[in-house]
XYZ file of N, CA and C in Angstrom:
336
model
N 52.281 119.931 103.554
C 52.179 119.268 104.818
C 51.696 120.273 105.853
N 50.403 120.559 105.760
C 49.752 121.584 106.761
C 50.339 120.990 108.094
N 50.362 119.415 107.988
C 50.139 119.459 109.830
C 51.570 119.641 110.728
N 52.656 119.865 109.925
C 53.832 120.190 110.148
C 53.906 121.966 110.801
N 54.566 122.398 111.736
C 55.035 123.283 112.370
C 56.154 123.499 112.202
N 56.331 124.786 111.623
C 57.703 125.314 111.226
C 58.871 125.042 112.454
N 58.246 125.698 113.535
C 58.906 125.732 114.669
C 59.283 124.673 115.889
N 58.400 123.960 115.468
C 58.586 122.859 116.397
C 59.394 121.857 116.188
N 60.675 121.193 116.989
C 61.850 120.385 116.619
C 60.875 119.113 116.125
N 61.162 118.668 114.998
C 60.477 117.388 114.659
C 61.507 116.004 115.512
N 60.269 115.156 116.506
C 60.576 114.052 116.556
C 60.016 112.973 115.997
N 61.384 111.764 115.549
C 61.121 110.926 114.388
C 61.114 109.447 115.457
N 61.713 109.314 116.660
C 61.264 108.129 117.571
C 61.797 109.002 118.829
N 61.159 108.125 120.031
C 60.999 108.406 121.332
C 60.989 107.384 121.715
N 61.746 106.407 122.915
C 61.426 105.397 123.525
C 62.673 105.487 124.761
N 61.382 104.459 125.611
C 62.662 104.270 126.761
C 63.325 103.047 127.125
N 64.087 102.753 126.994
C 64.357 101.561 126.828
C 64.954 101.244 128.555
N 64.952 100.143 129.037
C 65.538 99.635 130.521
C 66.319 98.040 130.075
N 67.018 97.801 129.834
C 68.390 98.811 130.364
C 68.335 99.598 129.140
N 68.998 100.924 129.298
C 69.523 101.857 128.183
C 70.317 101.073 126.805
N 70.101 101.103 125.631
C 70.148 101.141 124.628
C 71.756 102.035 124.118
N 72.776 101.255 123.651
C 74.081 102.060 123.001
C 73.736 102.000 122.051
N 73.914 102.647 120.601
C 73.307 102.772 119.316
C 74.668 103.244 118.909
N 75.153 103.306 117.834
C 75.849 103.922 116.602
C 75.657 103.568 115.374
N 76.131 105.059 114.695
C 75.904 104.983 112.988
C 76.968 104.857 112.939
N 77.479 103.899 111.969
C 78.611 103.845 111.320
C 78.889 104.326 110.307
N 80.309 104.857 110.194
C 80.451 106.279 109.331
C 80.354 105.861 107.819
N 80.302 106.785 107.322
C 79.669 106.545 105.653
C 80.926 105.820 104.804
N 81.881 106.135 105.073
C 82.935 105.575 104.411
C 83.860 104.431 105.385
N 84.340 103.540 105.439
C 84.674 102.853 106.381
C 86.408 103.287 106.786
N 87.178 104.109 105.926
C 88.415 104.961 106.755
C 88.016 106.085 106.985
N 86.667 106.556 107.122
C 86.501 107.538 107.906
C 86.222 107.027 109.461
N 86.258 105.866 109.887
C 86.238 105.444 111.559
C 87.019 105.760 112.200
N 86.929 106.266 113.301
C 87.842 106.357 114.439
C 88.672 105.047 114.736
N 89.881 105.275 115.581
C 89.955 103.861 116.137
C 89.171 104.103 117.297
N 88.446 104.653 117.701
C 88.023 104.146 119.164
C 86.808 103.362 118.630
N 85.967 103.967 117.415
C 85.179 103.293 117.239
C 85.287 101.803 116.546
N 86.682 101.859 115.988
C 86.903 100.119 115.405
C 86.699 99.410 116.978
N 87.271 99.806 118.082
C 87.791 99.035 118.591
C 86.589 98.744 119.736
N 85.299 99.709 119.119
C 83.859 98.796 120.165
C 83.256 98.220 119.273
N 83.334 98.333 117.651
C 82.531 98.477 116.837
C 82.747 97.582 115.453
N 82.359 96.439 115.158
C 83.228 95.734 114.205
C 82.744 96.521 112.551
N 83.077 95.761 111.480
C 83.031 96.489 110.066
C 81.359 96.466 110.112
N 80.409 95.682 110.547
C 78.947 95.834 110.343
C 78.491 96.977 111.096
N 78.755 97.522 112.054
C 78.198 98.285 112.867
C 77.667 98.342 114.171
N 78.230 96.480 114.403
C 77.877 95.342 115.762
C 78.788 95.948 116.673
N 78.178 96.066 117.540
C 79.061 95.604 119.063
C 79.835 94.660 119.389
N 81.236 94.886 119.487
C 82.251 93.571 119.888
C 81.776 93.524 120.726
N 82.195 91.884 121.442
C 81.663 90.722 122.444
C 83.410 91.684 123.570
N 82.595 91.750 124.545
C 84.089 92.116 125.495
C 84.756 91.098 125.643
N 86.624 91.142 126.004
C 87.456 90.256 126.042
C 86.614 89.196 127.095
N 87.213 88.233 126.793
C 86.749 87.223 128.034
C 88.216 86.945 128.635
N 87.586 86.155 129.928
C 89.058 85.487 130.277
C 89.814 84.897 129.950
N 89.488 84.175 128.731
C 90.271 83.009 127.797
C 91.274 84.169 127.030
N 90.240 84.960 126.354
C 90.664 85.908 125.321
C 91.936 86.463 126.539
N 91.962 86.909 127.283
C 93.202 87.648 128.247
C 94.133 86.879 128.329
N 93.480 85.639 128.631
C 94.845 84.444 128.990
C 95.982 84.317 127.881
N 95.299 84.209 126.557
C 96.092 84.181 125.118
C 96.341 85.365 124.612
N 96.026 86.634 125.055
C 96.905 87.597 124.601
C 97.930 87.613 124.873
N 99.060 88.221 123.390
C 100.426 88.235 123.537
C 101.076 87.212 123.470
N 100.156 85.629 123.274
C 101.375 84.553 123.335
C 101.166 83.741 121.895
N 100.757 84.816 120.789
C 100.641 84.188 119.592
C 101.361 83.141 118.583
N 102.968 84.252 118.883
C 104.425 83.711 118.807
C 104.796 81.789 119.365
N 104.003 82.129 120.743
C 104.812 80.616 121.466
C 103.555 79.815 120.910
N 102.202 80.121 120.943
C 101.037 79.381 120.186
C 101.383 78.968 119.115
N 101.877 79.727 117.793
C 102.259 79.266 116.784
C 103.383 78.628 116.239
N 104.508 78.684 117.463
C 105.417 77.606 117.913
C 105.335 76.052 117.788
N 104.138 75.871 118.872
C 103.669 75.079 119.361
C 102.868 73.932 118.073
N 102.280 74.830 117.153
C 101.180 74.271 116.195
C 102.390 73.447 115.057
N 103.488 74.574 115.072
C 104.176 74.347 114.157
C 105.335 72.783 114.497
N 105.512 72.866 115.587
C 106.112 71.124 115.693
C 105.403 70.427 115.869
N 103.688 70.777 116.307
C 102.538 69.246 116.036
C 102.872 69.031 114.789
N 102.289 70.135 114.116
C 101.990 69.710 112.532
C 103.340 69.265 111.787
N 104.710 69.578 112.223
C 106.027 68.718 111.675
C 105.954 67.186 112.048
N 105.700 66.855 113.660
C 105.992 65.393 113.767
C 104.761 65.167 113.161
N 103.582 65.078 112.879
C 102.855 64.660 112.040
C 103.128 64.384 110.551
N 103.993 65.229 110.317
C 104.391 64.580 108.651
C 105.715 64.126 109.040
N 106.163 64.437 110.266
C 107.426 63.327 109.803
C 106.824 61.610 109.810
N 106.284 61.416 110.983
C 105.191 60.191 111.380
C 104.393 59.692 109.479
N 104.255 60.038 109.342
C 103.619 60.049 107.805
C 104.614 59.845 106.577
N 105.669 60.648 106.892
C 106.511 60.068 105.839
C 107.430 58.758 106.443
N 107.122 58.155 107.570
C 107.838 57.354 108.267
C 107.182 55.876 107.741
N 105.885 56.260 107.624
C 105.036 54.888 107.969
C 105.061 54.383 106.281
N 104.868 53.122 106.197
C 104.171 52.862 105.261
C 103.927 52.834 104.302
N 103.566 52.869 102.938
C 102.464 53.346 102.540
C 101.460 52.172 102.514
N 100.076 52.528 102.636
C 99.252 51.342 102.968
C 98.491 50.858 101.088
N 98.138 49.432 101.409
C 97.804 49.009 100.116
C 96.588 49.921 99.385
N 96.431 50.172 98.344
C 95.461 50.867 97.665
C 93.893 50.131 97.861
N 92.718 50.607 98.721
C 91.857 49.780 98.821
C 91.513 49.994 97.331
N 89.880 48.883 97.282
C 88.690 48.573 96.480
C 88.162 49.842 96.310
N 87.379 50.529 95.299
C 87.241 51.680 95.050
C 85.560 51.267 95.446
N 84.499 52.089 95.851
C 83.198 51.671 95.737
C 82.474 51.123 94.353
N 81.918 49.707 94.638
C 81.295 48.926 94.335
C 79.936 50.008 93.301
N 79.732 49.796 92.357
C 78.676 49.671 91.633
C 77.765 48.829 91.205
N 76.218 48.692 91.336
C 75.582 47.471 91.426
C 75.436 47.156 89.892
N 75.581 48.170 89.038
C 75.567 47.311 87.471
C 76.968 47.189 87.362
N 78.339 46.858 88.013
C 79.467 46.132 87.309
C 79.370 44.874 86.753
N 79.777 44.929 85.843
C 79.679 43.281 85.002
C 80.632 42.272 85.660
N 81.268 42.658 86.891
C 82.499 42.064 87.363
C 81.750 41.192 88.565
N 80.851 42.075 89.114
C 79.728 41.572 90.281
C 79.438 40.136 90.111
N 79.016 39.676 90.756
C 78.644 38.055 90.776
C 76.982 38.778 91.020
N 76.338 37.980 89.926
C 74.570 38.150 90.601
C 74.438 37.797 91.988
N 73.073 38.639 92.350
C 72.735 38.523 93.432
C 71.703 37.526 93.929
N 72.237 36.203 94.488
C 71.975 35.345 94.942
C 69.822 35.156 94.670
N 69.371 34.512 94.468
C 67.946 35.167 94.496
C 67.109 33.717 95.607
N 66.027 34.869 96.045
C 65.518 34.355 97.060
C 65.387 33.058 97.169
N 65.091 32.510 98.088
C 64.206 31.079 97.907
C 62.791 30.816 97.778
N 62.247 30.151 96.855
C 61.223 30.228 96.908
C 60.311 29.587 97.719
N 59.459 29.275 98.520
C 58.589 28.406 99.465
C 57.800 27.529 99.012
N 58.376 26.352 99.581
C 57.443 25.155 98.372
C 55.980 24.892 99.240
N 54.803 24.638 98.227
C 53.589 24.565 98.271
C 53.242 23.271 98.862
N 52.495 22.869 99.630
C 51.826 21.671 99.655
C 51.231 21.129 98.979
């Protein structure tokens, strides 16, 4: 490679980007991560989405959230084992059952 210079720092890209550009390599082994970097940086190498306000509102109330899910989803089966049970419908129809009644056939148009 004549056109190479011993001495000169090789550059491999140059650009300027507006707005500035955050970049990371993610480390070669995945418990070699920092936590600081888990915690900008998901397992691909993406940028987490910053908390939102929703996300703030529901931190910490996982406990009373899953409270909450947990007596919908009880009166729902109590409601269910309360009701019913409803009659077993007709299963879908097949057009070659031998059980079928033929299908009616057109009329024909009488001639003059």
């Amino acid at each position: 490679m004549s056109w190479r210079q011993g001495s000169a720092a090789q550059v491999l890209h140059s650009a300027v980007f507006d707005p500035p550009v955050e970049a990371a390599v993610p480390p070669f082994y995945p418990q070699a991560a920092s936590d600081g970097y888990l915690e900008r940086y998901d397992e691909a190498g993406a940028l987490r989405a910053p908390l939102t306000p929703w996300d703030r509102l529901l931190a910490g109330r996982a406990g009373e959230l899953s409270a909450v899910a947990d007596r919908l989803l009880g009166d729902v089966a109590a409601r269910a084992a309360a009701a019913p049970p409803s009659p077993p419908g007709r299963g879908p129809v097949r057009a070659d059952d031998p059980r079928q009644p033929p299908p009616t056939p057109a009329p024909r148009p009488r001639l003059p």
